[in-house]
Amino acid sequence: MRILVLFCSLGFVAASGFEMFAPTLADEAVVTIAPVGPVEIIQQGFEFTEGPAWDANSRSLYFSDIPQSSIHKLTDAGKLITFTKDSKHTNGMFVTAAGRLLACQMDGQVVSYNQANGDVTVIAGEFDGKRFVTIQPVEIDLG
């Protein structure tokens, strides 16, 4: 299995005076995404949440709070667990079939967390001897 990491720095593009390009759906039907039931606040107190990743095995949702540099786990029973308080500003995440939590740390690394004990393994932190800047999101290429 190969891991394809996509990263971008929109702040750099905007600050450099480049125009942003956004594809349009000129002749396509526009699909509206809306809730299919009532919206319910489950937990409050976060600064800016991002990077949701569903773990089908544990029936849990992982998400990060970027400013607080933490990753949280919400179980299907509604229990909130702080998975780590040192996520290095994780944004995009993905749970593999083997149960590893892959995470893009905005501080410049792609890591794999062991869900059972929280151990971290760096998968990628540099390219051609140069440190990554902002990495997001993570995608899996099964080809």
PDB file of C-alpha atoms in Angstrom:
ATOM      1  CA  MET A   1       0.000   0.000   0.000  1.00  0.00           C
ATOM      2  CA  ARG A   2       1.297   3.437  -0.898  1.00  0.00           C
ATOM      3  CA  ILE A   3       0.403   6.574   1.010  1.00  0.00           C
ATOM      4  CA  LEU A   4      -0.227   9.700  -1.003  1.00  0.00           C
ATOM      5  CA  VAL A   5       0.059  12.921   0.968  1.00  0.00           C
ATOM      6  CA  LEU A   6      -1.479  16.063  -0.447  1.00  0.00           C
ATOM      7  CA  PHE A   7      -0.427  19.342   1.042  1.00  0.00           C
ATOM      8  CA  CYS A   8      -0.996  22.961   0.296  1.00  0.00           C
ATOM      9  CA  SER A   9      -0.460  26.370   1.801  1.00  0.00           C
ATOM     10  CA  LEU A  10      -3.290  28.656   0.785  1.00  0.00           C
ATOM     11  CA  GLY A  11      -1.896  31.369   3.042  1.00  0.00           C
ATOM     12  CA  PHE A  12       1.283  31.401   0.949  1.00  0.00           C
ATOM     13  CA  VAL A  13      -0.676  31.543  -2.300  1.00  0.00           C
ATOM     14  CA  ALA A  14      -2.871  34.399  -1.073  1.00  0.00           C
ATOM     15  CA  ALA A  15       0.052  36.326   0.411  1.00  0.00           C
ATOM     16  CA  SER A  16       2.005  35.938  -2.835  1.00  0.00           C
ATOM     17  CA  GLY A  17      -0.693  37.646  -4.874  1.00  0.00           C
ATOM     18  CA  PHE A  18      -1.619  34.584  -6.916  1.00  0.00           C
ATOM     19  CA  GLU A  19      -5.259  34.219  -7.871  1.00  0.00           C
ATOM     20  CA  MET A  20      -7.109  31.324  -6.326  1.00  0.00           C
ATOM     21  CA  PHE A  21      -8.659  28.839  -8.768  1.00  0.00           C
ATOM     22  CA  ALA A  22     -11.853  27.054  -7.837  1.00  0.00           C
ATOM     23  CA  PRO A  23     -13.542  24.646 -10.249  1.00  0.00           C
ATOM     24  CA  THR A  24     -17.231  25.265 -10.929  1.00  0.00           C
ATOM     25  CA  LEU A  25     -20.125  23.000 -11.757  1.00  0.00           C
ATOM     26  CA  ALA A  26     -21.355  25.165 -14.659  1.00  0.00           C
ATOM     27  CA  ASP A  27     -23.720  22.663 -16.254  1.00  0.00           C
ATOM     28  CA  GLU A  28     -23.927  20.188 -13.383  1.00  0.00           C
ATOM     29  CA  ALA A  29     -26.787  19.975 -10.926  1.00  0.00           C
ATOM     30  CA  VAL A  30     -25.866  21.567  -7.606  1.00  0.00           C
ATOM     31  CA  VAL A  31     -26.324  19.182  -4.709  1.00  0.00           C
ATOM     32  CA  THR A  32     -27.197  20.608  -1.316  1.00  0.00           C
ATOM     33  CA  ILE A  33     -25.912  18.804   1.739  1.00  0.00           C
ATOM     34  CA  ALA A  34     -28.210  19.280   4.697  1.00  0.00           C
ATOM     35  CA  PRO A  35     -28.989  17.480   7.962  1.00  0.00           C
ATOM     36  CA  VAL A  36     -31.483  14.631   7.719  1.00  0.00           C
ATOM     37  CA  GLY A  37     -32.465  14.944  11.360  1.00  0.00           C
ATOM     38  CA  PRO A  38     -32.150  17.326  14.273  1.00  0.00           C
ATOM     39  CA  VAL A  39     -28.736  18.895  14.909  1.00  0.00           C
ATOM     40  CA  GLU A  40     -27.543  18.222  18.448  1.00  0.00           C
ATOM     41  CA  ILE A  41     -24.634  19.760  20.388  1.00  0.00           C
ATOM     42  CA  ILE A  42     -22.758  16.833  21.920  1.00  0.00           C
ATOM     43  CA  GLN A  43     -19.808  18.656  23.519  1.00  0.00           C
ATOM     44  CA  GLN A  44     -18.600  22.240  23.778  1.00  0.00           C
ATOM     45  CA  GLY A  45     -15.354  23.927  24.796  1.00  0.00           C
ATOM     46  CA  PHE A  46     -13.267  23.401  21.668  1.00  0.00           C
ATOM     47  CA  GLU A  47     -11.509  26.216  19.829  1.00  0.00           C
ATOM     48  CA  PHE A  48     -11.463  24.933  16.223  1.00  0.00           C
ATOM     49  CA  THR A  49     -12.268  21.321  15.378  1.00  0.00           C
ATOM     50  CA  GLU A  50     -11.083  19.629  12.173  1.00  0.00           C
ATOM     51  CA  GLY A  51      -9.992  16.395  10.530  1.00  0.00           C
ATOM     52  CA  PRO A  52     -12.790  13.958  11.443  1.00  0.00           C
ATOM     53  CA  ALA A  53     -11.993  10.275  10.930  1.00  0.00           C
ATOM     54  CA  TRP A  54     -14.437   7.428  11.547  1.00  0.00           C
ATOM     55  CA  ASP A  55     -13.160   4.168  13.021  1.00  0.00           C
ATOM     56  CA  ALA A  56     -15.649   1.459  12.045  1.00  0.00           C
ATOM     57  CA  ASN A  57     -14.003  -1.142  14.311  1.00  0.00           C
ATOM     58  CA  SER A  58     -14.426   0.807  17.560  1.00  0.00           C
ATOM     59  CA  ARG A  59     -17.429   2.787  16.248  1.00  0.00           C
ATOM     60  CA  SER A  60     -15.690   6.006  17.272  1.00  0.00           C
ATOM     61  CA  LEU A  61     -15.118   9.382  15.681  1.00  0.00           C
ATOM     62  CA  TYR A  62     -11.667  10.967  15.964  1.00  0.00           C
ATOM     63  CA  PHE A  63     -11.333  14.729  15.514  1.00  0.00           C
ATOM     64  CA  SER A  64      -8.728  17.337  16.317  1.00  0.00           C
ATOM     65  CA  ASP A  65      -8.775  20.721  18.016  1.00  0.00           C
ATOM     66  CA  ILE A  66      -6.005  22.467  16.099  1.00  0.00           C
ATOM     67  CA  PRO A  67      -5.294  25.456  18.425  1.00  0.00           C
ATOM     68  CA  GLN A  68      -5.278  23.171  21.489  1.00  0.00           C
ATOM     69  CA  SER A  69      -3.049  20.681  19.615  1.00  0.00           C
ATOM     70  CA  SER A  70      -5.206  17.766  20.726  1.00  0.00           C
ATOM     71  CA  ILE A  71      -7.013  14.774  19.244  1.00  0.00           C
ATOM     72  CA  HIS A  72     -10.268  13.572  20.761  1.00  0.00           C
ATOM     73  CA  LYS A  73     -12.245  10.355  20.375  1.00  0.00           C
ATOM     74  CA  LEU A  74     -16.034  10.308  20.601  1.00  0.00           C
ATOM     75  CA  THR A  75     -17.506   6.833  21.114  1.00  0.00           C
ATOM     76  CA  ASP A  76     -20.908   5.806  19.789  1.00  0.00           C
ATOM     77  CA  ALA A  77     -22.029   5.727  23.428  1.00  0.00           C
ATOM     78  CA  GLY A  78     -21.332   9.480  23.586  1.00  0.00           C
ATOM     79  CA  LYS A  79     -18.202   9.264  25.747  1.00  0.00           C
ATOM     80  CA  LEU A  80     -15.518  11.839  24.892  1.00  0.00           C
ATOM     81  CA  ILE A  81     -11.891  10.793  25.415  1.00  0.00           C
ATOM     82  CA  THR A  82      -8.811  12.952  24.875  1.00  0.00           C
ATOM     83  CA  PHE A  83      -6.592  10.712  22.746  1.00  0.00           C
ATOM     84  CA  THR A  84      -3.545  13.028  22.855  1.00  0.00           C
ATOM     85  CA  LYS A  85      -2.758  16.536  24.088  1.00  0.00           C
ATOM     86  CA  ASP A  86       0.304  16.783  21.818  1.00  0.00           C
ATOM     87  CA  SER A  87      -0.989  16.352  18.266  1.00  0.00           C
ATOM     88  CA  LYS A  88       1.336  19.007  16.827  1.00  0.00           C
ATOM     89  CA  HIS A  89      -1.723  20.769  15.372  1.00  0.00           C
ATOM     90  CA  THR A  90      -3.131  17.742  13.554  1.00  0.00           C
ATOM     91  CA  ASN A  91      -5.616  18.446  10.810  1.00  0.00           C
ATOM     92  CA  GLY A  92      -6.496  15.614   8.385  1.00  0.00           C
ATOM     93  CA  MET A  93      -6.797  12.069   9.770  1.00  0.00           C
ATOM     94  CA  PHE A  94      -7.637   8.598   8.465  1.00  0.00           C
ATOM     95  CA  VAL A  95      -8.163   5.264  10.232  1.00  0.00           C
ATOM     96  CA  THR A  96      -6.679   2.308   8.343  1.00  0.00           C
ATOM     97  CA  ALA A  97      -8.212  -1.177   8.151  1.00  0.00           C
ATOM     98  CA  ALA A  98      -5.384  -2.320  10.448  1.00  0.00           C
ATOM     99  CA  GLY A  99      -6.529   0.153  13.112  1.00  0.00           C
ATOM    100  CA  ARG A 100      -3.761   2.738  12.783  1.00  0.00           C
ATOM    101  CA  LEU A 101      -4.750   6.402  12.990  1.00  0.00           C
ATOM    102  CA  LEU A 102      -2.873   8.350  10.304  1.00  0.00           C
ATOM    103  CA  ALA A 103      -2.585  12.065  10.971  1.00  0.00           C
ATOM    104  CA  CYS A 104      -1.266  15.132   9.144  1.00  0.00           C
ATOM    105  CA  GLN A 105       0.482  17.328  11.660  1.00  0.00           C
ATOM    106  CA  MET A 106       0.497  20.950  10.579  1.00  0.00           C
ATOM    107  CA  ASP A 107       3.867  21.207  12.336  1.00  0.00           C
ATOM    108  CA  GLY A 108       5.334  19.271   9.395  1.00  0.00           C
ATOM    109  CA  GLN A 109       4.924  15.501   9.718  1.00  0.00           C
ATOM    110  CA  VAL A 110       2.640  12.639   8.743  1.00  0.00           C
ATOM    111  CA  VAL A 111       2.384  10.179  11.613  1.00  0.00           C
ATOM    112  CA  SER A 112       0.705   6.922  12.521  1.00  0.00           C
ATOM    113  CA  TYR A 113      -0.804   6.474  15.996  1.00  0.00           C
ATOM    114  CA  ASN A 114      -1.328   3.109  17.637  1.00  0.00           C
ATOM    115  CA  GLN A 115      -4.906   3.417  18.925  1.00  0.00           C
ATOM    116  CA  ALA A 116      -4.337   0.961  21.755  1.00  0.00           C
ATOM    117  CA  ASN A 117      -1.447   2.769  23.451  1.00  0.00           C
ATOM    118  CA  GLY A 118      -1.039   6.114  21.649  1.00  0.00           C
ATOM    119  CA  ASP A 119       2.495   5.374  20.401  1.00  0.00           C
ATOM    120  CA  VAL A 120       3.455   7.599  17.469  1.00  0.00           C
ATOM    121  CA  THR A 121       5.510   6.622  14.409  1.00  0.00           C
ATOM    122  CA  VAL A 122       6.664   9.289  11.949  1.00  0.00           C
ATOM    123  CA  ILE A 123       5.856   8.199   8.389  1.00  0.00           C
ATOM    124  CA  ALA A 124       7.125  11.317   6.606  1.00  0.00           C
ATOM    125  CA  GLY A 125       8.728  14.494   7.878  1.00  0.00           C
ATOM    126  CA  GLU A 126      10.809  15.764   4.997  1.00  0.00           C
ATOM    127  CA  PHE A 127      11.420  15.468   1.276  1.00  0.00           C
ATOM    128  CA  ASP A 128      14.820  15.881  -0.372  1.00  0.00           C
ATOM    129  CA  GLY A 129      16.213  16.939   3.004  1.00  0.00           C
ATOM    130  CA  LYS A 130      13.650  19.723   3.420  1.00  0.00           C
ATOM    131  CA  ARG A 131      11.074  19.740   6.211  1.00  0.00           C
ATOM    132  CA  PHE A 132       7.397  19.830   5.240  1.00  0.00           C
ATOM    133  CA  VAL A 133       5.547  23.016   6.121  1.00  0.00           C
ATOM    134  CA  THR A 134       1.790  22.415   6.402  1.00  0.00           C
ATOM    135  CA  ILE A 135       0.503  18.958   5.559  1.00  0.00           C
ATOM    136  CA  GLN A 136      -3.132  18.169   4.887  1.00  0.00           C
ATOM    137  CA  PRO A 137      -5.074  15.980   4.180  1.00  0.00           C
ATOM    138  CA  VAL A 138      -4.042  12.339   4.070  1.00  0.00           C
ATOM    139  CA  GLU A 139      -5.329  10.079   1.306  1.00  0.00           C
ATOM    140  CA  ILE A 140      -4.770   6.355   0.803  1.00  0.00           C
ATOM    141  CA  ASP A 141      -3.869   4.965  -2.626  1.00  0.00           C
ATOM    142  CA  LEU A 142      -4.833   1.295  -2.687  1.00  0.00           C
ATOM    143  CA  GLY A 143      -3.496   0.838  -6.234  1.00  0.00           C
TER     144      GLY A 143
END
